[in-house]
Amino acid sequence: MDEEIPGRLCPYVRRPARALLPGSPARAPLPRRIGDFFLIRFLKALPDDLADAVAALLDPFQRASRLIGRLLHGPALRGGWGSEAGRLALALHGFHWTRWHSESRGPRGTFTATPGKITARPPWGRGDPARESHTAGCALRPVPPLRRRRTRVDLVFADGSWLSLRMNTRADAARLRALVGP
């Protein structure tokens, strides 16, 4: 069996629209969406739990830091959701949405690679070949020196789209780069 390397979609990839995610739950009604606004959550949590109130208040700052990180690290997906890179990203998101998991730092998965191909699988049920997977043909994308990160792996697909993955360790990223090839 091929070696499975754990990793995740780069956290700087924008979330897809809810309608694009397979098995996603229906959109919440308007009163609930208003109740999910950070200031409303802060005011409701203040009398009960101070930690939840502070977490609700820090939510806009976490979003702003993610946007700043996106500016510093560069884009992580190019080509849109209909491209090969977008379909791989949607498959990673879909693994989690079908199990009702939501990932704030990018959906996780395990990756196996052969020269010119990568296969993404959900992180649960390791070693089970019958589980859902997504295979795409790809190569490594050259990254400008200022945007290089040791745990980041950029893949370019046949249609010109590209996607960034973030591996757990530098060794995992090096192994994936070696398996995919130039």
Tab-separated table of C-alpha atoms in Angstrom:
chain	number	residue	atom	x	y	z
A	1	MET	CA	0.000	0.000	0.000
A	2	ASP	CA	1.173	3.522	-0.770
A	3	GLU	CA	2.470	5.753	1.960
A	4	GLU	CA	-0.186	8.142	3.289
A	5	ILE	CA	1.088	11.578	4.276
A	6	PRO	CA	-1.144	13.654	6.558
A	7	GLY	CA	-1.732	17.280	5.660
A	8	ARG	CA	-4.410	19.832	5.010
A	9	LEU	CA	-5.556	22.434	2.603
A	10	CYS	CA	-3.692	25.696	3.108
A	11	PRO	CA	-5.657	27.873	5.557
A	12	TYR	CA	-5.440	30.817	3.170
A	13	VAL	CA	-7.758	29.205	0.616
A	14	ARG	CA	-11.099	30.969	0.781
A	15	ARG	CA	-14.047	28.849	1.882
A	16	PRO	CA	-16.266	27.684	-0.970
A	17	ALA	CA	-19.874	28.774	-1.169
A	18	ARG	CA	-22.168	26.563	0.874
A	19	ALA	CA	-24.037	25.431	-2.258
A	20	LEU	CA	-20.819	23.957	-3.721
A	21	LEU	CA	-20.175	21.681	-0.736
A	22	PRO	CA	-21.591	18.172	-1.095
A	23	GLY	CA	-23.862	17.173	1.765
A	24	SER	CA	-23.751	20.605	3.373
A	25	PRO	CA	-26.536	21.484	5.790
A	26	ALA	CA	-29.220	23.970	4.805
A	27	ARG	CA	-28.521	27.633	5.403
A	28	ALA	CA	-29.497	28.817	8.856
A	29	PRO	CA	-32.575	31.058	9.176
A	30	LEU	CA	-32.024	34.816	9.417
A	31	PRO	CA	-32.606	35.140	13.206
A	32	ARG	CA	-29.966	32.488	13.859
A	33	ARG	CA	-27.490	34.134	11.489
A	34	ILE	CA	-28.026	37.450	13.285
A	35	GLY	CA	-27.496	35.637	16.580
A	36	ASP	CA	-24.179	34.293	15.243
A	37	PHE	CA	-22.848	37.826	14.770
A	38	PHE	CA	-19.857	38.311	17.101
A	39	LEU	CA	-21.301	41.233	19.108
A	40	ILE	CA	-24.619	39.450	19.738
A	41	ARG	CA	-22.769	36.289	20.794
A	42	PHE	CA	-20.621	38.392	23.139
A	43	LEU	CA	-23.605	40.010	24.805
A	44	LYS	CA	-25.461	36.701	25.193
A	45	ALA	CA	-22.424	34.863	26.589
A	46	LEU	CA	-21.302	37.620	28.956
A	47	PRO	CA	-23.556	36.754	31.913
A	48	ASP	CA	-23.023	32.987	31.610
A	49	ASP	CA	-19.482	32.323	30.524
A	50	LEU	CA	-16.755	34.931	30.339
A	51	ALA	CA	-14.484	32.680	28.238
A	52	ASP	CA	-17.142	32.286	25.515
A	53	ALA	CA	-17.753	36.039	25.572
A	54	VAL	CA	-14.069	36.811	25.065
A	55	ALA	CA	-13.851	34.185	22.282
A	56	ALA	CA	-16.815	35.814	20.521
A	57	LEU	CA	-15.216	39.227	20.882
A	58	LEU	CA	-11.886	38.009	19.447
A	59	ASP	CA	-13.525	36.497	16.347
A	60	PRO	CA	-13.102	39.614	14.126
A	61	PHE	CA	-9.432	39.822	15.084
A	62	GLN	CA	-8.888	36.187	14.086
A	63	ARG	CA	-10.517	36.879	10.727
A	64	ALA	CA	-8.328	39.949	10.235
A	65	SER	CA	-5.201	37.953	11.089
A	66	ARG	CA	-6.205	35.328	8.510
A	67	LEU	CA	-6.520	38.090	5.886
A	68	ILE	CA	-3.102	39.496	6.832
A	69	GLY	CA	-1.648	35.987	6.606
A	70	ARG	CA	-3.187	35.636	3.150
A	71	LEU	CA	-1.417	38.851	2.112
A	72	LEU	CA	1.956	37.717	3.502
A	73	HIS	CA	1.856	34.101	2.318
A	74	GLY	CA	0.250	34.820	-1.008
A	75	PRO	CA	-2.759	33.202	-2.623
A	76	ALA	CA	-3.328	29.496	-2.079
A	77	LEU	CA	-5.740	28.663	-4.898
A	78	ARG	CA	-5.828	29.886	-8.461
A	79	GLY	CA	-8.303	28.838	-11.109
A	80	GLY	CA	-11.682	28.888	-9.386
A	81	TRP	CA	-13.861	26.102	-8.040
A	82	GLY	CA	-14.503	24.583	-11.484
A	83	SER	CA	-10.803	23.939	-12.173
A	84	GLU	CA	-8.840	20.802	-11.226
A	85	ALA	CA	-7.378	22.582	-8.188
A	86	GLY	CA	-10.844	23.757	-7.135
A	87	ARG	CA	-12.267	20.244	-7.474
A	88	LEU	CA	-9.494	18.856	-5.242
A	89	ALA	CA	-10.193	21.599	-2.680
A	90	LEU	CA	-13.937	20.889	-2.856
A	91	ALA	CA	-13.247	17.186	-2.361
A	92	LEU	CA	-11.236	17.970	0.777
A	93	HIS	CA	-14.011	20.229	2.062
A	94	GLY	CA	-16.593	17.631	1.049
A	95	PHE	CA	-14.934	14.917	3.131
A	96	HIS	CA	-15.577	17.051	6.187
A	97	TRP	CA	-19.003	18.386	5.288
A	98	THR	CA	-20.407	14.917	4.665
A	99	ARG	CA	-19.339	14.027	8.207
A	100	TRP	CA	-20.587	17.373	9.570
A	101	HIS	CA	-17.114	18.503	10.493
A	102	SER	CA	-16.144	22.092	9.984
A	103	GLU	CA	-12.498	23.041	9.900
A	104	SER	CA	-11.479	26.592	10.614
A	105	ARG	CA	-7.825	26.094	9.660
A	106	GLY	CA	-8.325	24.167	6.428
A	107	PRO	CA	-9.743	20.679	6.020
A	108	ARG	CA	-7.385	17.808	6.782
A	109	GLY	CA	-6.716	14.729	4.696
A	110	THR	CA	-4.128	12.124	3.862
A	111	PHE	CA	-2.289	12.225	0.565
A	112	THR	CA	-0.659	9.521	-1.516
A	113	ALA	CA	1.332	10.443	-4.569
A	114	THR	CA	2.933	8.905	-7.609
A	115	PRO	CA	4.882	10.836	-10.223
A	116	GLY	CA	2.363	13.166	-11.806
A	117	LYS	CA	-0.638	12.178	-9.629
A	118	ILE	CA	-1.951	12.870	-6.152
A	119	THR	CA	-4.782	11.150	-4.301
A	120	ALA	CA	-6.538	12.827	-1.376
A	121	ARG	CA	-8.485	10.797	1.187
A	122	PRO	CA	-10.364	11.737	4.353
A	123	PRO	CA	-8.359	11.383	7.578
A	124	TRP	CA	-10.683	8.866	9.219
A	125	GLY	CA	-10.503	5.155	8.411
A	126	ARG	CA	-6.795	5.078	7.524
A	127	GLY	CA	-5.738	2.006	5.615
A	128	ASP	CA	-9.194	1.322	4.180
A	129	PRO	CA	-8.855	1.315	0.357
A	130	ALA	CA	-12.643	1.377	-0.124
A	131	ARG	CA	-13.113	4.809	1.424
A	132	GLU	CA	-13.869	7.846	-0.653
A	133	SER	CA	-10.926	9.471	-2.441
A	134	HIS	CA	-10.152	12.047	-5.132
A	135	THR	CA	-7.318	11.642	-7.647
A	136	ALA	CA	-5.884	14.409	-9.823
A	137	GLY	CA	-2.927	14.724	-12.162
A	138	CYS	CA	-0.465	17.382	-11.047
A	139	ALA	CA	3.136	18.559	-10.856
A	140	LEU	CA	5.051	20.768	-8.446
A	141	ARG	CA	4.665	24.507	-8.925
A	142	PRO	CA	7.736	26.724	-8.628
A	143	VAL	CA	7.145	29.204	-5.812
A	144	PRO	CA	8.771	32.654	-5.607
A	145	PRO	CA	11.487	32.806	-2.918
A	146	LEU	CA	9.614	35.246	-0.651
A	147	ARG	CA	6.542	32.982	-0.589
A	148	ARG	CA	8.363	29.686	0.037
A	149	ARG	CA	7.512	27.852	3.242
A	150	ARG	CA	9.055	24.543	4.241
A	151	THR	CA	5.719	22.911	5.069
A	152	ARG	CA	3.905	24.306	2.023
A	153	VAL	CA	3.552	22.237	-1.151
A	154	ASP	CA	2.232	23.985	-4.256
A	155	LEU	CA	0.704	21.778	-6.953
A	156	VAL	CA	-0.025	22.851	-10.524
A	157	PHE	CA	-2.616	20.998	-12.607
A	158	ALA	CA	-2.993	20.399	-16.344
A	159	ASP	CA	-5.504	23.240	-16.824
A	160	GLY	CA	-3.064	25.792	-15.342
A	161	SER	CA	-4.800	26.055	-11.962
A	162	TRP	CA	-2.819	25.542	-8.783
A	163	LEU	CA	-3.372	24.789	-5.115
A	164	SER	CA	-1.338	24.971	-1.909
A	165	LEU	CA	-1.270	22.226	0.689
A	166	ARG	CA	0.178	22.539	4.163
A	167	MET	CA	1.837	19.435	5.543
A	168	ASN	CA	2.218	18.745	9.258
A	169	THR	CA	6.036	18.657	9.217
A	170	ARG	CA	8.877	19.633	6.922
A	171	ALA	CA	9.701	15.957	6.397
A	172	ASP	CA	6.139	15.247	5.228
A	173	ALA	CA	6.342	18.131	2.754
A	174	ALA	CA	9.700	16.907	1.437
A	175	ARG	CA	8.346	13.356	1.027
A	176	LEU	CA	5.296	14.610	-0.881
A	177	ARG	CA	7.481	16.794	-3.118
A	178	ALA	CA	9.746	13.803	-3.832
A	179	LEU	CA	6.785	11.530	-4.638
A	180	VAL	CA	5.042	13.981	-6.980
A	181	GLY	CA	8.277	14.825	-8.784
A	182	PRO	CA	9.192	17.898	-10.829
